[in-house]
Short mmCIF file of C-alpha atoms and ligand atoms in Angstrom, two decimals:
data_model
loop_
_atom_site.label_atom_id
_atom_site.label_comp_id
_atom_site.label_asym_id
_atom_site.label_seq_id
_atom_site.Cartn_x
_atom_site.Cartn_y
_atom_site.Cartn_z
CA UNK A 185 -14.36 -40.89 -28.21
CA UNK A 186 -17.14 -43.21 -28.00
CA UNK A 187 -21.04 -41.51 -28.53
CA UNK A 188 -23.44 -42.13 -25.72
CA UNK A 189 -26.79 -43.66 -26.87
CA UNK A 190 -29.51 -44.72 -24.77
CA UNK A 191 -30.91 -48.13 -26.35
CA UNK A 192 -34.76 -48.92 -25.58
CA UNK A 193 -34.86 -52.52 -26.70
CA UNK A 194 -39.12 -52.30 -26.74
CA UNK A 195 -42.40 -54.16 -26.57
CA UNK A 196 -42.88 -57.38 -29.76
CA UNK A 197 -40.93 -57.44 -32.45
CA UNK A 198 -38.68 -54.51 -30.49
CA UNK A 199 -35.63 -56.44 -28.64
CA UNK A 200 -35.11 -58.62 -32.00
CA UNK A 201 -35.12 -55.24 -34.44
CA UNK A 202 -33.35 -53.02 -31.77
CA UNK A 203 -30.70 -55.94 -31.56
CA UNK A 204 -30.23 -56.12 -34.99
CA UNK A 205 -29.85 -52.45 -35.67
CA UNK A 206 -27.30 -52.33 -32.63
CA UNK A 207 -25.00 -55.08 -34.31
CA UNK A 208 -25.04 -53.18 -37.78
CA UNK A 209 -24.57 -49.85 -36.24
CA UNK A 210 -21.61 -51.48 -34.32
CA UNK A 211 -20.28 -53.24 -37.89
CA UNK A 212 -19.73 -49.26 -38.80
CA UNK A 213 -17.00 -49.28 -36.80
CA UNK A 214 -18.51 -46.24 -35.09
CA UNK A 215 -17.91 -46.12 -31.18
CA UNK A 216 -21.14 -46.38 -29.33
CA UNK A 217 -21.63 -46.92 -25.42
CA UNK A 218 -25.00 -48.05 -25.22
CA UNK A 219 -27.10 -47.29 -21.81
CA UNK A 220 -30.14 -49.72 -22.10
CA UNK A 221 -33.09 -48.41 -20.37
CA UNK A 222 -36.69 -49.66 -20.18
CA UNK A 223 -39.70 -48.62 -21.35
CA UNK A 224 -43.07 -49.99 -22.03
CA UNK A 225 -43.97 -53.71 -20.90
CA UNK A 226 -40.76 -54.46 -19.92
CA UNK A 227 -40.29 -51.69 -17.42
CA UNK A 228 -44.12 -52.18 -16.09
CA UNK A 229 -42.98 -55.52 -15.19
CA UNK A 230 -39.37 -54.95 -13.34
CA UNK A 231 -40.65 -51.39 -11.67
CA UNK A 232 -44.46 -50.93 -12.06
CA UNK A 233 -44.04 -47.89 -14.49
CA UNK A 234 -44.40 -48.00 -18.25
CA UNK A 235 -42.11 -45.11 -18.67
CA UNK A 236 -39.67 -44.82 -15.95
CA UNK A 237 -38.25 -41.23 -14.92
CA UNK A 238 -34.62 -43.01 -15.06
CA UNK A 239 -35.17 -43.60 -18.90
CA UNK A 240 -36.19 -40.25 -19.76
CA UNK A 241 -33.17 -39.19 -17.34
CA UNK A 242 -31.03 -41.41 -20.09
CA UNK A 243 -32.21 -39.77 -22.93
CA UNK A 244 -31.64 -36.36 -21.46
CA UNK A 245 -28.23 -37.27 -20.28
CA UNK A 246 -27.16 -39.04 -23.38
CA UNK A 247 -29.00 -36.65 -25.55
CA UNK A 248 -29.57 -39.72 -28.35
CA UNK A 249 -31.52 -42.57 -27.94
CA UNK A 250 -32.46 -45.29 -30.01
CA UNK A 251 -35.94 -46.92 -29.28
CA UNK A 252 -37.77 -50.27 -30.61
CA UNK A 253 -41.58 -50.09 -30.72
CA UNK A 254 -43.51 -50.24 -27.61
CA UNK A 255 -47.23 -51.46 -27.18
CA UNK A 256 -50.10 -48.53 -26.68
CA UNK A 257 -53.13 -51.07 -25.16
CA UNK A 258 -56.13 -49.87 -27.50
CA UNK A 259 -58.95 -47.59 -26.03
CA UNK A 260 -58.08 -48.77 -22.39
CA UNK A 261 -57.47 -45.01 -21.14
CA UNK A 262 -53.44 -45.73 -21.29
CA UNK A 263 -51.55 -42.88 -22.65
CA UNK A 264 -49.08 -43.88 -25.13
CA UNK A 265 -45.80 -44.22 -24.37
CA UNK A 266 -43.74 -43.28 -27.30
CA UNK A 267 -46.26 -40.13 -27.52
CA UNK A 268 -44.68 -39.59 -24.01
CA UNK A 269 -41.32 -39.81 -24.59
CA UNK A 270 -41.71 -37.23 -27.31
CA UNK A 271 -43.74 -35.51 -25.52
CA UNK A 272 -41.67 -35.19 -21.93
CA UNK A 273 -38.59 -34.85 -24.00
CA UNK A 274 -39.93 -31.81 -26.49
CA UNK A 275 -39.14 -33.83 -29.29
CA UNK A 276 -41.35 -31.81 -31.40
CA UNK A 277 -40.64 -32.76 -35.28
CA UNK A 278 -40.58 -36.75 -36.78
CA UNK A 279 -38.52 -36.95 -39.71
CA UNK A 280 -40.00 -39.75 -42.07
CA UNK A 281 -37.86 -40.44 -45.06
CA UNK A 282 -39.88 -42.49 -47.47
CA UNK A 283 -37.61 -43.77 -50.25
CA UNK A 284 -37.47 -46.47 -52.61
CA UNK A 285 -34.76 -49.38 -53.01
CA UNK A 286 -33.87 -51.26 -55.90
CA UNK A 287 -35.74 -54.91 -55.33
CA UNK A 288 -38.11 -54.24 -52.83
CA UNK A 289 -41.54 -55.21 -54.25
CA UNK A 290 -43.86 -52.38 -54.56
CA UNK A 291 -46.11 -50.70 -57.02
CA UNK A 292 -43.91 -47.78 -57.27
CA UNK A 293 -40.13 -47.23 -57.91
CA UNK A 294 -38.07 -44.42 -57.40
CA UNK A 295 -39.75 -43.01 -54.23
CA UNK A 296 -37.76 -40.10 -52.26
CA UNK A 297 -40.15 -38.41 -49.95
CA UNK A 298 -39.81 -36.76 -46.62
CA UNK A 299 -42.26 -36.43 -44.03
CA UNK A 300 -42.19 -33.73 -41.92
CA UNK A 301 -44.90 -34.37 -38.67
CA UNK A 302 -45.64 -32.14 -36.05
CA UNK A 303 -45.19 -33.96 -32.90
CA UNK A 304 -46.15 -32.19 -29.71
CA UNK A 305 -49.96 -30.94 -30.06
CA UNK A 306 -52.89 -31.64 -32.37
CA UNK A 307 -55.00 -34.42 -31.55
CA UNK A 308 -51.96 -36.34 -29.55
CA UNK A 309 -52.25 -33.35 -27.00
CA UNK A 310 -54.14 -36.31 -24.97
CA UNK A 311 -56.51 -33.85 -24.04
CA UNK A 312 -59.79 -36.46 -23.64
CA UNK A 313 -62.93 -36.07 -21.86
CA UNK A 314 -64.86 -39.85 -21.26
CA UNK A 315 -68.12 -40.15 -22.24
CA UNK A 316 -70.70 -39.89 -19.16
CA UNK A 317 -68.18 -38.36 -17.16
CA UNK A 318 -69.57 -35.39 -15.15
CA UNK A 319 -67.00 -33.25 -16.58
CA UNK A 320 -67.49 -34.33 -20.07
CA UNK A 321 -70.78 -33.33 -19.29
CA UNK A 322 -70.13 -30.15 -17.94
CA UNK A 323 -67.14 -29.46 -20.69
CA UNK A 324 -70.47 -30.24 -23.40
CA UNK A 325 -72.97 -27.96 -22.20
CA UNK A 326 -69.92 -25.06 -21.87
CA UNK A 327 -69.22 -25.57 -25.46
CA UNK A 328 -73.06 -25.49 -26.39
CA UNK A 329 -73.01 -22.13 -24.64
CA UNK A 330 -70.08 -20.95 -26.87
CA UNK A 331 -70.18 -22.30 -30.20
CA UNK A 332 -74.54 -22.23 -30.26
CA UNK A 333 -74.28 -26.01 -31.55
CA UNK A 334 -75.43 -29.24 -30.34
CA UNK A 335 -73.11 -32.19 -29.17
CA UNK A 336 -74.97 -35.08 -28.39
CA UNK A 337 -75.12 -35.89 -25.22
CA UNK A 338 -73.36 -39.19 -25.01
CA UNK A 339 -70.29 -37.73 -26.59
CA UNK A 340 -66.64 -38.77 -26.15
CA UNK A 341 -64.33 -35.68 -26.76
CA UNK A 342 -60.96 -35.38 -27.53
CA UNK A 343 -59.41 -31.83 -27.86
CA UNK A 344 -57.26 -30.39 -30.83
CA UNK A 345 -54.83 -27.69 -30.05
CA UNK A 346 -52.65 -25.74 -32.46
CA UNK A 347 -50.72 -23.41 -32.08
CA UNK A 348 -49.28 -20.36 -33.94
CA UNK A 349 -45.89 -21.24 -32.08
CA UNK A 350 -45.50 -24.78 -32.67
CA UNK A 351 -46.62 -24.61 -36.41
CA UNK A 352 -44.40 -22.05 -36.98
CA UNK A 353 -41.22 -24.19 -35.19
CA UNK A 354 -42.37 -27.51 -37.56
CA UNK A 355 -42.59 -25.00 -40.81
CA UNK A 356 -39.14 -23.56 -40.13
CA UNK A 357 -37.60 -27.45 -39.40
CA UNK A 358 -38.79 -29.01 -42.59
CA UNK A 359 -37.76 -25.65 -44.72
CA UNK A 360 -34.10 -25.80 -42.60
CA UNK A 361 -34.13 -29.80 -43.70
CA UNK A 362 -35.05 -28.79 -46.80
CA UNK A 363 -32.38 -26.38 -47.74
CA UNK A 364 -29.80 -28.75 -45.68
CA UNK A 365 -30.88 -31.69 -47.46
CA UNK A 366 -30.64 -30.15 -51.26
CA UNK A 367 -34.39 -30.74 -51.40
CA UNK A 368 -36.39 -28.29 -53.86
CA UNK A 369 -39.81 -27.95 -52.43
CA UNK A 370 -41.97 -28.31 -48.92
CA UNK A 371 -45.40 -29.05 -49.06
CA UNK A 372 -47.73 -27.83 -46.44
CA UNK A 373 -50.98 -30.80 -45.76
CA UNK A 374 -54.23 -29.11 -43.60
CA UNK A 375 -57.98 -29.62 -43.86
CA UNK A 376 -58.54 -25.80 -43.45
CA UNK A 377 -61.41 -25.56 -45.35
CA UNK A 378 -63.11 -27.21 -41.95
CA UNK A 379 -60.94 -26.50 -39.44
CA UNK A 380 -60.00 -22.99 -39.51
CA UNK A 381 -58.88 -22.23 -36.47
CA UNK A 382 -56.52 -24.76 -36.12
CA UNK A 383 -55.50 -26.45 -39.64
CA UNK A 384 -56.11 -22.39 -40.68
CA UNK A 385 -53.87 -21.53 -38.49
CA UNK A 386 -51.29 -24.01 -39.28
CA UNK A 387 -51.35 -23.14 -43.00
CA UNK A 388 -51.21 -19.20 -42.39
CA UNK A 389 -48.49 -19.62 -40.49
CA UNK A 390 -46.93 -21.52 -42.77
CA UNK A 391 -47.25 -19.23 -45.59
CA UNK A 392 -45.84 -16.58 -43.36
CA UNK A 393 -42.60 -18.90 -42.63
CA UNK A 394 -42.67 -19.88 -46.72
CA UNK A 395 -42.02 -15.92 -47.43
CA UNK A 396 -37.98 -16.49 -45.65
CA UNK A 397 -37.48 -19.26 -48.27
CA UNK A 398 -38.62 -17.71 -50.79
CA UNK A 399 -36.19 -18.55 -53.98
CA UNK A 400 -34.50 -20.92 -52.17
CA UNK A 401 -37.12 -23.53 -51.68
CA UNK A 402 -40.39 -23.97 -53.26
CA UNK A 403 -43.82 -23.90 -51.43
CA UNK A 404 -47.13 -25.18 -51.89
CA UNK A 405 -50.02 -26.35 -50.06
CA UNK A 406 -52.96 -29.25 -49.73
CA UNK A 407 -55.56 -30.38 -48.31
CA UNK A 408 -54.87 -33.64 -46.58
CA UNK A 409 -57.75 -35.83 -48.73
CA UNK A 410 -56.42 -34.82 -52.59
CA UNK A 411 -52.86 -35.07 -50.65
CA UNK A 412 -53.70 -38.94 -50.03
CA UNK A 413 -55.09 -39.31 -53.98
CA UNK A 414 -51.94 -37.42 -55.51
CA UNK A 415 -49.61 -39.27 -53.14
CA UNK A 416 -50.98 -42.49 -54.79
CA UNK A 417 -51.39 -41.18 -58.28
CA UNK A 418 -48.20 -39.59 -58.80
CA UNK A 419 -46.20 -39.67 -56.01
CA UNK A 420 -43.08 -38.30 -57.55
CA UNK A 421 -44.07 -34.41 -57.71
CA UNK A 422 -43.69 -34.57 -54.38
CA UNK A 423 -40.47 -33.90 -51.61
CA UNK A 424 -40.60 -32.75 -48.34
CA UNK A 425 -44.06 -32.88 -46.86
CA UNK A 426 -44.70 -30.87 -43.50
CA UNK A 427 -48.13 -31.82 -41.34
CA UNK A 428 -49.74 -31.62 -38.10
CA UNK A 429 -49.44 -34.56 -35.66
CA UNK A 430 -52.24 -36.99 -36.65
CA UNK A 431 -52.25 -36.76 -40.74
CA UNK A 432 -48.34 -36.88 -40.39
CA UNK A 433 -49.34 -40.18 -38.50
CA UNK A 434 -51.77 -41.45 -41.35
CA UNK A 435 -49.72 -40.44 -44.16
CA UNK A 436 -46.23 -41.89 -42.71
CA UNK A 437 -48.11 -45.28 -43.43
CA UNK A 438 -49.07 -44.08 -46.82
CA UNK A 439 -45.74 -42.99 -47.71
CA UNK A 440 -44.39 -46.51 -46.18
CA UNK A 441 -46.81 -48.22 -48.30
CA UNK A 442 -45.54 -46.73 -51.68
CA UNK A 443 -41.80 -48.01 -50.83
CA UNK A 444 -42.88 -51.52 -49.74
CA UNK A 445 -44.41 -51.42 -46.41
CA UNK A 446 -43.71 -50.42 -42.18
CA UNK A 447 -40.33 -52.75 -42.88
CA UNK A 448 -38.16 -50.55 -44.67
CA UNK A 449 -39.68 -47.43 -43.11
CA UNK A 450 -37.28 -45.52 -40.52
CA UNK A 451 -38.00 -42.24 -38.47
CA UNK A 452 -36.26 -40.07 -36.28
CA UNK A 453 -37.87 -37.41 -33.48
CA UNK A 454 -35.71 -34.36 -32.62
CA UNK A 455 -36.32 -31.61 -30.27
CA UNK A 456 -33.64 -28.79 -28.94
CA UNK A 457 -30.49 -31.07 -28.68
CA UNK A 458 -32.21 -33.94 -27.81
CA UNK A 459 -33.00 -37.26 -30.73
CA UNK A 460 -34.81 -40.49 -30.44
CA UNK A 461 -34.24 -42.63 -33.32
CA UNK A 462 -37.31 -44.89 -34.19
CA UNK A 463 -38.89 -46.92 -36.87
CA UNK A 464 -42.62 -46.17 -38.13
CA UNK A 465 -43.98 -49.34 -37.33
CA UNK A 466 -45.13 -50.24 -34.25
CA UNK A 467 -44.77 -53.92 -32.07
CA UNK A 468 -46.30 -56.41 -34.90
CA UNK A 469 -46.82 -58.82 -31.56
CA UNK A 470 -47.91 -61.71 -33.08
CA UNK A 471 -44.35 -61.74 -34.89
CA UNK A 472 -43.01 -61.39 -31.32
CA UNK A 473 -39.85 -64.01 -31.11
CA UNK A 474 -39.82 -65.95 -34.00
CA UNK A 475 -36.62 -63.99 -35.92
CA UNK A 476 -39.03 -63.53 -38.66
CA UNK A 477 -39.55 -59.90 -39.26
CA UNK A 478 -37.42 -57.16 -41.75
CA UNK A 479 -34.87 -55.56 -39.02
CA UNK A 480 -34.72 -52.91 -42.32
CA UNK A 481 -36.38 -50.04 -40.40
CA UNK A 482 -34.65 -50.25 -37.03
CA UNK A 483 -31.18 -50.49 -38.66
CA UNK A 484 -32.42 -47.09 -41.14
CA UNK A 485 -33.17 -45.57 -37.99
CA UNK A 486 -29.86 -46.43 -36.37
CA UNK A 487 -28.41 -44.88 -40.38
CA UNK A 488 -30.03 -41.70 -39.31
CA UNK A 489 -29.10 -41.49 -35.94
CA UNK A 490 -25.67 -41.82 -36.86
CA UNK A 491 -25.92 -39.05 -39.70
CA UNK A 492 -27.54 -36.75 -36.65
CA UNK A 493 -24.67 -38.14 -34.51
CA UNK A 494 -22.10 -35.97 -37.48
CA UNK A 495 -20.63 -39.67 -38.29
CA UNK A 496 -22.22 -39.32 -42.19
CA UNK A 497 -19.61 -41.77 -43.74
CA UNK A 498 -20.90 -44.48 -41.32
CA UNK A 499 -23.95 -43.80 -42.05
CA UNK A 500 -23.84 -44.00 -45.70
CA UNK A 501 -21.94 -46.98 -45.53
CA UNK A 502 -24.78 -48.72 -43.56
CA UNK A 503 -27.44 -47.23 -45.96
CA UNK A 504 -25.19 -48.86 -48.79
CA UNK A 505 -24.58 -51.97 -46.92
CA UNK A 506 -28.71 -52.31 -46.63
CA UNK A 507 -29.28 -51.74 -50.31
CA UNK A 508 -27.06 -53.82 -51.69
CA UNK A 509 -28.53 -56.85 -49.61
CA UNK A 510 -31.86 -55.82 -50.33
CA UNK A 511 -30.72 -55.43 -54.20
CA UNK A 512 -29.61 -58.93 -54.36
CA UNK A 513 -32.38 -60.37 -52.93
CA UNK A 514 -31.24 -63.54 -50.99
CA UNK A 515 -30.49 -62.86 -47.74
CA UNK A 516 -34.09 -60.64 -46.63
CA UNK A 517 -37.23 -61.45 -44.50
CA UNK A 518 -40.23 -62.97 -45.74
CA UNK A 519 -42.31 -59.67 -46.53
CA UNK A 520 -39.44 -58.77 -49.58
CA UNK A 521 -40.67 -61.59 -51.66
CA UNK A 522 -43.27 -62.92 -53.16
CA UNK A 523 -43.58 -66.38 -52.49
CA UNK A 524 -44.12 -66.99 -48.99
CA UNK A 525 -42.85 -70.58 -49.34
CA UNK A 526 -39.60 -69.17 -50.76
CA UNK A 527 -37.22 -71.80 -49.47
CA UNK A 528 -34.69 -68.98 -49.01
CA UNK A 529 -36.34 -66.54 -47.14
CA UNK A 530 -33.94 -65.04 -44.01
CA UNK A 531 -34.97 -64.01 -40.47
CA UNK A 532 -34.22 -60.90 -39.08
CA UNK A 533 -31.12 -62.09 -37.34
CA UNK A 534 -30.01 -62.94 -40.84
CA UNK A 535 -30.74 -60.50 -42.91
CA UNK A 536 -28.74 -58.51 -40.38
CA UNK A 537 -25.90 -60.71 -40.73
CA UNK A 538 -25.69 -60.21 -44.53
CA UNK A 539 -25.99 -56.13 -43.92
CA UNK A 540 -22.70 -56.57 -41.60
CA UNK A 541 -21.10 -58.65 -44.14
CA UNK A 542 -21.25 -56.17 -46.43
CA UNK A 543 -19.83 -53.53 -43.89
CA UNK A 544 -16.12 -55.33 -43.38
P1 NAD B 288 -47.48 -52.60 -36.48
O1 NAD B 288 -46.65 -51.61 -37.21
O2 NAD B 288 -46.92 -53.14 -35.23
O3 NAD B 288 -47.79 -53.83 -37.41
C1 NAD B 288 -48.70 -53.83 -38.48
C2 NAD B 288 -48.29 -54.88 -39.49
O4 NAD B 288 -47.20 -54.35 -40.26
C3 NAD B 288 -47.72 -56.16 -38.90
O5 NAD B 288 -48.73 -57.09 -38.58
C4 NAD B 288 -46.83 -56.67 -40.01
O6 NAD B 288 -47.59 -57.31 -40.98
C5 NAD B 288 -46.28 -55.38 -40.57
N1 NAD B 288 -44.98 -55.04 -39.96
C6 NAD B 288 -44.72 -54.14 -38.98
N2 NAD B 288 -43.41 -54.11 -38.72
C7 NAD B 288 -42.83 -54.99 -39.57
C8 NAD B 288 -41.48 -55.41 -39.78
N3 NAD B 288 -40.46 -54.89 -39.09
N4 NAD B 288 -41.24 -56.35 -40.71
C9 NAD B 288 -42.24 -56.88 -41.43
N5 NAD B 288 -43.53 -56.53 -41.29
C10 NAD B 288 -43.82 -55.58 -40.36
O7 NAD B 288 -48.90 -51.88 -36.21
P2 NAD B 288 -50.08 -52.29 -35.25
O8 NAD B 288 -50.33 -53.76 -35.34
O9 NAD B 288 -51.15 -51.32 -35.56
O10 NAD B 288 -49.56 -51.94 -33.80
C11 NAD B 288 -49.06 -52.88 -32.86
C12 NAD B 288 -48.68 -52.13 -31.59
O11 NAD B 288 -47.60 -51.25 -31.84
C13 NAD B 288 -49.82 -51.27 -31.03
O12 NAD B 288 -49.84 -51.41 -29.62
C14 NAD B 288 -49.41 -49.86 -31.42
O13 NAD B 288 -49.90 -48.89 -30.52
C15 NAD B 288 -47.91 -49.96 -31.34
N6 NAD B 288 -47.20 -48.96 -32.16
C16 NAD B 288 -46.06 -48.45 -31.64
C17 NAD B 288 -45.32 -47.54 -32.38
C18 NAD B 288 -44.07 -47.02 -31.78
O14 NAD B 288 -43.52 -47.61 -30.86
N7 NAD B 288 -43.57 -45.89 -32.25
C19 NAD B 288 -45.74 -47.17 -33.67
C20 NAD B 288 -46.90 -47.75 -34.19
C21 NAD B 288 -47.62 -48.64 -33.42
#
């Protein structure tokens, strides 16, 4: 029987990547009946909604989706989209693997991190209060009364909720991935040394969930600054790494950066049943159309979606089918090699091609 996916082709770069990944998923051999809804500028245009209640209706019906990159307009007061989807859908954890293939340039080889990101709360709550606002206002002089300190007033402020329940739900998923995945040790990453209540809450309730795996998996703890200096000095003592919302953000780029960049870099967000499938980077617009960029991380994602979809052979295949083409080097998008007038360089449509070779 044929899986249902929902298929958000995206904002940029999105319909080119999201095509690409469809085709190579497809190569598997896997059955997929694909339900293409909008989201982002696309849907603004045909209904006057950036995220339209029949796509989240998709997702919840299909359970799976698979979603290009869609545009969040900077400091413009528009909420963000994809933190929308994952938010209506209670897609609470983003799975980041961060690992290294043979021939991609990059200072570091052998990569094989996870990143674990907490995905509901934290700074991405959306919780805001404008500057000059008579709210804002009134929301600085309450917390004057409170906390006894001074906010100037011609503040911005944006709120950071944490919770004992949601840190404790993120803990438990990267420990469960852990001990599914044959990994040996979850790091916890914080910044309570300033923020106690929050980060401090994160990390004691962490520690509490560490005490179930005890034996089984290993535990230890940092504080998000020396994380970003080890994770650049020696990046290999490291496996699965569990965060809150905004340094999962920051350090999924990090972690992209040691394999060889936002290309190669795939991510998945999973609630209770529900899983959209995504790459870490975002639109790249000004790559928009031209069949340039690496369709690497879409077609990951579309590797781990169909590992969550229980078809693991496929997926392996597809994962083998990507490394061997990026292992032999001729058939991959500009930002693999070195020259940039490399007469052979592919576009994404391609380098996609190659990957499906591989797969009959
Ligand atoms: P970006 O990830 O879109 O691009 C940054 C740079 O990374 C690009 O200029 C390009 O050099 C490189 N890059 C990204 N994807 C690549 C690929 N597939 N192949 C080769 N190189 C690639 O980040 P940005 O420019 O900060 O964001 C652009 C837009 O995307 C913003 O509106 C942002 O909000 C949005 N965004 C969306 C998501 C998402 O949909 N989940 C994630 C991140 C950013």
């Amino acid at each position: 029987m044929a899986h249902k996916v929902t298929l958000i082709p995206g904002d940029g770069i999105g319909p080119e990547v999201s095509a690409a990944s469809r085709r190579c998923i497809e190569a598997t051999g896997v059955k997929i009946e694909w339900e293409e809804a909008l989201a982002g500028s696309a849907a603004l245009e045909k209904t006057g909604e950036l995220l339209p209640q029949a796509t989240l209706d998709s997702i919840r019906k299909n359970k799976v989706a698979l979603k290009g990159p869609i545009v969040t307009p900077i400091g413009e007061g528009f909420r963000s989209v994809n933190v929308g989807i994952r938010q209506a859908l209670g897609l609470y954890a983003c799975v980041r693997p961060a690992r290294s293939y043979p021939g991609v340039k990059s200072l570091y080889k052998d990569i094989d991190l996870v990143i674990v990101r907490e995905n509901s709360e934290d700074l991405y709550a959306g919780i805001e209060f404008e500057e000059g606002k008579p709210e804002t206002k009134n929301l600085i002089q309450e917390i004057e009364k409170y906390s006894k300190k001074d906010i100037r007033p011609d503040s911005g402020i944006s709120i950071k909720p944490i919770s004992r329940s949601a840190s404790e739900r993120i803990v438990r998923f990267a420990f469960e991935y852990a001990l599914k995945h044959g990994r040996k040790k979850v790091t916890l990453v914080h910044k309570a040394n300033i923020m106690k209540f929050t980060d401090g809450l994160f990390l004691k309730t962490g520690r509490e969930v560490a005490k179930d795996y005890a034996g089984k998996i290993n535990f230890t703890e940092a504080i998000v600054d020396n994380m970003c200096m080890q994770l650049v000095q020696k990046p290999h003592i490291y496996d699965v790494l569990v965060l809150p919302n905004l340094y999962g953000d920051i350090l999924s780029d990090l972690c992209a950066g040691l394999i060889g960049g936002l290309g190669i870099a795939p991510g998945a967000n999973i609630g209770d049943g529900l899983a959209v499938f995504e790459a870490v980077h975002g639109s790249a617009p000004k790559y928009q159309g031209l069949n340039k960029v690496n369709p690497t991380a879409m077609i990951l994602s579309g590797a781990l979606m169909l590992e969550y979809l229980k078809e693991e052979k496929a997926a392996q295949a597809l994962e083998g089918a990507v490394k061997a083409v990026i292992s032999e080097g001729r058939y991959v998008t500009y930002d693999f090699k070195s020259d940039p007038n490399d007469p052979n360089i592919a576009g994404t449509r391609e380098m996609a091609d190659a990957i499906i070779k591989k797969l009959k």
